[in-house]
JSON list of C-alpha atoms in Angstrom, two decimals:
[
{"chain": "A", "resi": 22, "resn": "MET", "atom": "CA", "xyz": [-91.83, -24.62, 43.03]},
{"chain": "A", "resi": 23, "resn": "ARG", "atom": "CA", "xyz": [-93.05, -25.11, 39.47]},
{"chain": "A", "resi": 24, "resn": "LYS", "atom": "CA", "xyz": [-95.30, -27.95, 40.61]},
{"chain": "A", "resi": 25, "resn": "VAL", "atom": "CA", "xyz": [-96.90, -25.72, 43.25]},
{"chain": "A", "resi": 26, "resn": "ILE", "atom": "CA", "xyz": [-97.57, -22.93, 40.76]},
{"chain": "A", "resi": 27, "resn": "LEU", "atom": "CA", "xyz": [-98.91, -25.39, 38.19]},
{"chain": "A", "resi": 28, "resn": "GLY", "atom": "CA", "xyz": [-101.15, -26.93, 40.84]},
{"chain": "A", "resi": 29, "resn": "LEU", "atom": "CA", "xyz": [-102.54, -23.51, 41.80]},
{"chain": "A", "resi": 30, "resn": "VAL", "atom": "CA", "xyz": [-103.21, -22.66, 38.14]},
{"chain": "A", "resi": 31, "resn": "VAL", "atom": "CA", "xyz": [-105.11, -25.95, 37.65]},
{"chain": "A", "resi": 32, "resn": "ILE", "atom": "CA", "xyz": [-107.20, -25.37, 40.80]},
{"chain": "A", "resi": 33, "resn": "ALA", "atom": "CA", "xyz": [-107.99, -21.79, 39.72]},
{"chain": "A", "resi": 34, "resn": "ALA", "atom": "CA", "xyz": [-109.02, -22.98, 36.23]},
{"chain": "A", "resi": 35, "resn": "ILE", "atom": "CA", "xyz": [-111.32, -25.68, 37.64]},
{"chain": "A", "resi": 36, "resn": "SER", "atom": "CA", "xyz": [-112.92, -23.19, 40.03]},
{"chain": "A", "resi": 37, "resn": "PHE", "atom": "CA", "xyz": [-113.48, -20.68, 37.24]},
{"chain": "A", "resi": 38, "resn": "ILE", "atom": "CA", "xyz": [-115.11, -23.28, 34.96]},
{"chain": "A", "resi": 39, "resn": "SER", "atom": "CA", "xyz": [-117.30, -24.53, 37.81]},
{"chain": "A", "resi": 40, "resn": "CYS", "atom": "CA", "xyz": [-118.55, -21.00, 38.65]},
{"chain": "A", "resi": 41, "resn": "LYS", "atom": "CA", "xyz": [-119.22, -20.27, 35.01]},
{"chain": "A", "resi": 42, "resn": "ASN", "atom": "CA", "xyz": [-121.44, -23.37, 34.62]},
{"chain": "A", "resi": 43, "resn": "GLU", "atom": "CA", "xyz": [-123.32, -22.54, 37.82]},
{"chain": "A", "resi": 44, "resn": "THR", "atom": "CA", "xyz": [-124.07, -19.01, 36.57]},
{"chain": "A", "resi": 45, "resn": "LYS", "atom": "CA", "xyz": [-125.32, -20.38, 33.24]},
{"chain": "A", "resi": 46, "resn": "GLN", "atom": "CA", "xyz": [-127.70, -22.79, 35.00]},
{"chain": "A", "resi": 47, "resn": "LYS", "atom": "CA", "xyz": [-129.20, -19.92, 37.05]},
{"chain": "A", "resi": 48, "resn": "THR", "atom": "CA", "xyz": [-129.66, -17.80, 33.91]},
{"chain": "A", "resi": 49, "resn": "ASP", "atom": "CA", "xyz": [-131.39, -20.65, 32.08]},
{"chain": "A", "resi": 50, "resn": "THR", "atom": "CA", "xyz": [-133.78, -21.19, 35.00]},
{"chain": "A", "resi": 51, "resn": "THR", "atom": "CA", "xyz": [-134.65, -17.46, 35.11]},
{"chain": "A", "resi": 52, "resn": "ALA", "atom": "CA", "xyz": [-135.41, -17.48, 31.38]},
{"chain": "A", "resi": 53, "resn": "GLU", "atom": "CA", "xyz": [-137.68, -20.51, 31.78]},
{"chain": "A", "resi": 54, "resn": "VAL", "atom": "CA", "xyz": [-139.64, -18.83, 34.59]},
{"chain": "A", "resi": 55, "resn": "ALA", "atom": "CA", "xyz": [-140.07, -15.66, 32.49]},
{"chain": "A", "resi": 56, "resn": "GLN", "atom": "CA", "xyz": [-141.38, -17.71, 29.57]},
{"chain": "A", "resi": 57, "resn": "GLU", "atom": "CA", "xyz": [-143.90, -19.50, 31.80]},
{"chain": "A", "resi": 58, "resn": "MET", "atom": "CA", "xyz": [-145.39, -16.18, 32.91]},
{"chain": "A", "resi": 59, "resn": "ALA", "atom": "CA", "xyz": [-147.73, -14.74, 30.30]},
{"chain": "A", "resi": 60, "resn": "MET", "atom": "CA", "xyz": [-146.85, -11.07, 30.71]},
{"chain": "A", "resi": 61, "resn": "ALA", "atom": "CA", "xyz": [-149.08, -8.44, 29.14]},
{"chain": "A", "resi": 62, "resn": "ASP", "atom": "CA", "xyz": [-148.79, -4.67, 28.83]},
{"chain": "A", "resi": 63, "resn": "LEU", "atom": "CA", "xyz": [-151.73, -2.32, 29.19]},
{"chain": "A", "resi": 64, "resn": "SER", "atom": "CA", "xyz": [-152.16, 1.46, 29.02]},
{"chain": "A", "resi": 65, "resn": "PHE", "atom": "CA", "xyz": [-155.29, 3.40, 29.88]},
{"chain": "A", "resi": 66, "resn": "GLY", "atom": "CA", "xyz": [-156.41, 6.76, 31.18]},
{"chain": "A", "resi": 67, "resn": "VAL", "atom": "CA", "xyz": [-156.87, 7.55, 34.87]},
{"chain": "A", "resi": 68, "resn": "ARG", "atom": "CA", "xyz": [-158.02, 10.93, 36.20]},
{"chain": "A", "resi": 69, "resn": "GLY", "atom": "CA", "xyz": [-155.87, 12.55, 38.86]},
{"chain": "A", "resi": 70, "resn": "ASN", "atom": "CA", "xyz": [-153.88, 15.70, 39.63]},
{"chain": "A", "resi": 71, "resn": "CYS", "atom": "CA", "xyz": [-150.62, 15.32, 41.48]},
{"chain": "A", "resi": 72, "resn": "GLY", "atom": "CA", "xyz": [-147.82, 13.25, 42.95]},
{"chain": "A", "resi": 73, "resn": "MET", "atom": "CA", "xyz": [-150.05, 12.07, 45.78]},
{"chain": "A", "resi": 74, "resn": "CYS", "atom": "CA", "xyz": [-152.53, 10.82, 43.18]},
{"chain": "A", "resi": 75, "resn": "LYS", "atom": "CA", "xyz": [-149.67, 9.02, 41.42]},
{"chain": "A", "resi": 76, "resn": "LYS", "atom": "CA", "xyz": [-148.71, 7.25, 44.62]},
{"chain": "A", "resi": 77, "resn": "THR", "atom": "CA", "xyz": [-152.29, 6.14, 45.37]},
{"chain": "A", "resi": 78, "resn": "ILE", "atom": "CA", "xyz": [-153.08, 5.07, 41.79]},
{"chain": "A", "resi": 79, "resn": "GLU", "atom": "CA", "xyz": [-149.88, 3.04, 41.44]},
{"chain": "A", "resi": 80, "resn": "LYS", "atom": "CA", "xyz": [-150.37, 1.47, 44.88]},
{"chain": "A", "resi": 81, "resn": "ALA", "atom": "CA", "xyz": [-153.91, 0.41, 43.93]},
{"chain": "A", "resi": 82, "resn": "ALA", "atom": "CA", "xyz": [-152.75, -1.17, 40.66]},
{"chain": "A", "resi": 83, "resn": "ASN", "atom": "CA", "xyz": [-149.76, -2.86, 42.29]},
{"chain": "A", "resi": 84, "resn": "SER", "atom": "CA", "xyz": [-152.01, -4.35, 44.99]},
{"chain": "A", "resi": 85, "resn": "ILE", "atom": "CA", "xyz": [-153.47, -6.75, 42.43]},
{"chain": "A", "resi": 86, "resn": "ASP", "atom": "CA", "xyz": [-151.83, -10.19, 42.43]},
{"chain": "A", "resi": 87, "resn": "GLY", "atom": "CA", "xyz": [-150.04, -10.60, 39.12]},
{"chain": "A", "resi": 88, "resn": "VAL", "atom": "CA", "xyz": [-149.23, -6.93, 38.52]},
{"chain": "A", "resi": 89, "resn": "ALA", "atom": "CA", "xyz": [-145.48, -6.62, 38.00]},
{"chain": "A", "resi": 90, "resn": "LYS", "atom": "CA", "xyz": [-145.26, -2.87, 37.43]},
{"chain": "A", "resi": 91, "resn": "ALA", "atom": "CA", "xyz": [-147.59, 0.11, 37.28]},
{"chain": "A", "resi": 92, "resn": "THR", "atom": "CA", "xyz": [-146.55, 3.67, 36.38]},
{"chain": "A", "resi": 93, "resn": "TRP", "atom": "CA", "xyz": [-149.01, 6.58, 36.17]},
{"chain": "A", "resi": 94, "resn": "ASP", "atom": "CA", "xyz": [-148.02, 9.67, 34.16]},
{"chain": "A", "resi": 95, "resn": "VAL", "atom": "CA", "xyz": [-149.30, 12.84, 35.90]},
{"chain": "A", "resi": 96, "resn": "ASP", "atom": "CA", "xyz": [-149.20, 14.95, 32.71]},
{"chain": "A", "resi": 97, "resn": "LYS", "atom": "CA", "xyz": [-150.77, 12.44, 30.34]},
{"chain": "A", "resi": 98, "resn": "LYS", "atom": "CA", "xyz": [-153.27, 11.07, 32.90]},
{"chain": "A", "resi": 99, "resn": "LYS", "atom": "CA", "xyz": [-152.28, 7.58, 31.72]},
{"chain": "A", "resi": 100, "resn": "ILE", "atom": "CA", "xyz": [-151.12, 4.44, 33.49]},
{"chain": "A", "resi": 101, "resn": "ASP", "atom": "CA", "xyz": [-148.85, 1.80, 31.99]},
{"chain": "A", "resi": 102, "resn": "VAL", "atom": "CA", "xyz": [-149.21, -1.63, 33.61]},
{"chain": "A", "resi": 103, "resn": "THR", "atom": "CA", "xyz": [-147.29, -4.86, 33.10]},
{"chain": "A", "resi": 104, "resn": "PHE", "atom": "CA", "xyz": [-149.05, -7.90, 34.51]},
{"chain": "A", "resi": 105, "resn": "ASP", "atom": "CA", "xyz": [-149.27, -11.69, 34.35]},
{"chain": "A", "resi": 106, "resn": "ASP", "atom": "CA", "xyz": [-152.51, -12.30, 32.46]},
{"chain": "A", "resi": 107, "resn": "SER", "atom": "CA", "xyz": [-152.76, -15.82, 33.87]},
{"chain": "A", "resi": 108, "resn": "LYS", "atom": "CA", "xyz": [-153.28, -14.27, 37.33]},
{"chain": "A", "resi": 109, "resn": "THR", "atom": "CA", "xyz": [-155.37, -11.17, 36.62]},
{"chain": "A", "resi": 110, "resn": "ASP", "atom": "CA", "xyz": [-156.99, -9.14, 33.87]},
{"chain": "A", "resi": 111, "resn": "ALA", "atom": "CA", "xyz": [-157.43, -5.53, 32.81]},
{"chain": "A", "resi": 112, "resn": "MET", "atom": "CA", "xyz": [-160.84, -5.12, 34.46]},
{"chain": "A", "resi": 113, "resn": "ALA", "atom": "CA", "xyz": [-159.48, -6.16, 37.88]},
{"chain": "A", "resi": 114, "resn": "ILE", "atom": "CA", "xyz": [-156.85, -3.42, 37.58]},
{"chain": "A", "resi": 115, "resn": "HIS", "atom": "CA", "xyz": [-159.47, -0.83, 36.54]},
{"chain": "A", "resi": 116, "resn": "LYS", "atom": "CA", "xyz": [-161.67, -1.82, 39.51]},
{"chain": "A", "resi": 117, "resn": "ALA", "atom": "CA", "xyz": [-158.81, -1.60, 42.02]},
{"chain": "A", "resi": 118, "resn": "ILE", "atom": "CA", "xyz": [-157.93, 1.92, 40.87]},
{"chain": "A", "resi": 119, "resn": "ALA", "atom": "CA", "xyz": [-161.60, 2.95, 40.91]},
{"chain": "A", "resi": 120, "resn": "ALA", "atom": "CA", "xyz": [-161.96, 1.57, 44.45]},
{"chain": "A", "resi": 121, "resn": "SER", "atom": "CA", "xyz": [-159.21, 3.97, 45.53]},
{"chain": "A", "resi": 122, "resn": "GLY", "atom": "CA", "xyz": [-161.31, 6.92, 44.29]},
{"chain": "A", "resi": 123, "resn": "TYR", "atom": "CA", "xyz": [-160.01, 7.53, 40.77]},
{"chain": "A", "resi": 124, "resn": "ASP", "atom": "CA", "xyz": [-161.94, 7.34, 37.49]},
{"chain": "A", "resi": 125, "resn": "THR", "atom": "CA", "xyz": [-160.48, 5.10, 34.80]},
{"chain": "A", "resi": 126, "resn": "GLU", "atom": "CA", "xyz": [-161.55, 4.87, 31.16]},
{"chain": "A", "resi": 127, "resn": "LYS", "atom": "CA", "xyz": [-163.83, 1.93, 32.01]},
{"chain": "A", "resi": 128, "resn": "VAL", "atom": "CA", "xyz": [-164.82, 2.30, 35.67]},
{"chain": "A", "resi": 129, "resn": "ALA", "atom": "CA", "xyz": [-165.99, 5.33, 37.64]},
{"chain": "A", "resi": 130, "resn": "GLY", "atom": "CA", "xyz": [-164.15, 5.95, 40.91]},
{"chain": "A", "resi": 131, "resn": "SER", "atom": "CA", "xyz": [-165.76, 5.13, 44.24]},
{"chain": "A", "resi": 132, "resn": "GLU", "atom": "CA", "xyz": [-167.57, 8.25, 45.53]},
{"chain": "A", "resi": 133, "resn": "GLU", "atom": "CA", "xyz": [-166.81, 7.35, 49.18]},
{"chain": "A", "resi": 134, "resn": "ALA", "atom": "CA", "xyz": [-163.10, 6.97, 48.44]},
{"chain": "A", "resi": 135, "resn": "TYR", "atom": "CA", "xyz": [-163.09, 10.16, 46.33]},
{"chain": "A", "resi": 136, "resn": "LYS", "atom": "CA", "xyz": [-164.60, 12.20, 49.18]},
{"chain": "A", "resi": 137, "resn": "VAL", "atom": "CA", "xyz": [-161.74, 11.30, 51.55]},
{"chain": "A", "resi": 138, "resn": "LEU", "atom": "CA", "xyz": [-158.96, 12.08, 49.04]},
{"chain": "A", "resi": 139, "resn": "PRO", "atom": "CA", "xyz": [-156.83, 15.11, 49.97]},
{"chain": "A", "resi": 140, "resn": "GLY", "atom": "CA", "xyz": [-158.06, 18.39, 48.42]},
{"chain": "A", "resi": 141, "resn": "CYS", "atom": "CA", "xyz": [-155.25, 18.45, 45.86]},
{"chain": "A", "resi": 142, "resn": "CYS", "atom": "CA", "xyz": [-156.31, 14.99, 44.66]},
{"chain": "A", "resi": 143, "resn": "GLN", "atom": "CA", "xyz": [-159.99, 15.83, 44.11]},
{"chain": "A", "resi": 144, "resn": "TYR", "atom": "CA", "xyz": [-159.83, 16.02, 40.34]},
{"chain": "A", "resi": 145, "resn": "ASP", "atom": "CA", "xyz": [-162.31, 17.38, 37.77]},
{"chain": "A", "resi": 146, "resn": "HIS", "atom": "CA", "xyz": [-164.54, 14.46, 36.73]},
{"chain": "A", "resi": 147, "resn": "GLU", "atom": "CA", "xyz": [-164.66, 15.89, 33.20]},
{"chain": "A", "resi": 148, "resn": "MET", "atom": "CA", "xyz": [-160.88, 16.15, 32.66]},
{"chain": "A", "resi": 149, "resn": "ALA", "atom": "CA", "xyz": [-159.40, 14.46, 29.62]},
{"chain": "A", "resi": 150, "resn": "MET", "atom": "CA", "xyz": [-157.52, 11.19, 30.15]},
{"chain": "A", "resi": 151, "resn": "ASN", "atom": "CA", "xyz": [-154.83, 9.39, 28.15]},
{"chain": "A", "resi": 152, "resn": "GLN", "atom": "CA", "xyz": [-153.71, 12.40, 26.15]}
]
């Protein structure tokens, strides 16, 4: 009986050590991938009014290859973007948002896209951004 219990303990210990090493290898690989990506953070003003604007602005920014995260603040009229600067740049993100009808600090929104925005999303072109 003691041999059986001892055998089970040895098997459990070997399994535990094996799983632990496998987890460490996966973590190391994830860290290497993150280091290879040159992530950059960017914040800039974007005109808009409401939650529907937020959805459209964030969707436009996130449509750019290399953008990891985009969050627009309705109150501050500011977007925070995290992106891989080896795949895209700030101007591409500004242009994508402008193409969806919204003014950014650097690029005026597309007039055609602005005209088809819902009424609640048709913002004042003189409103302050990035407060």
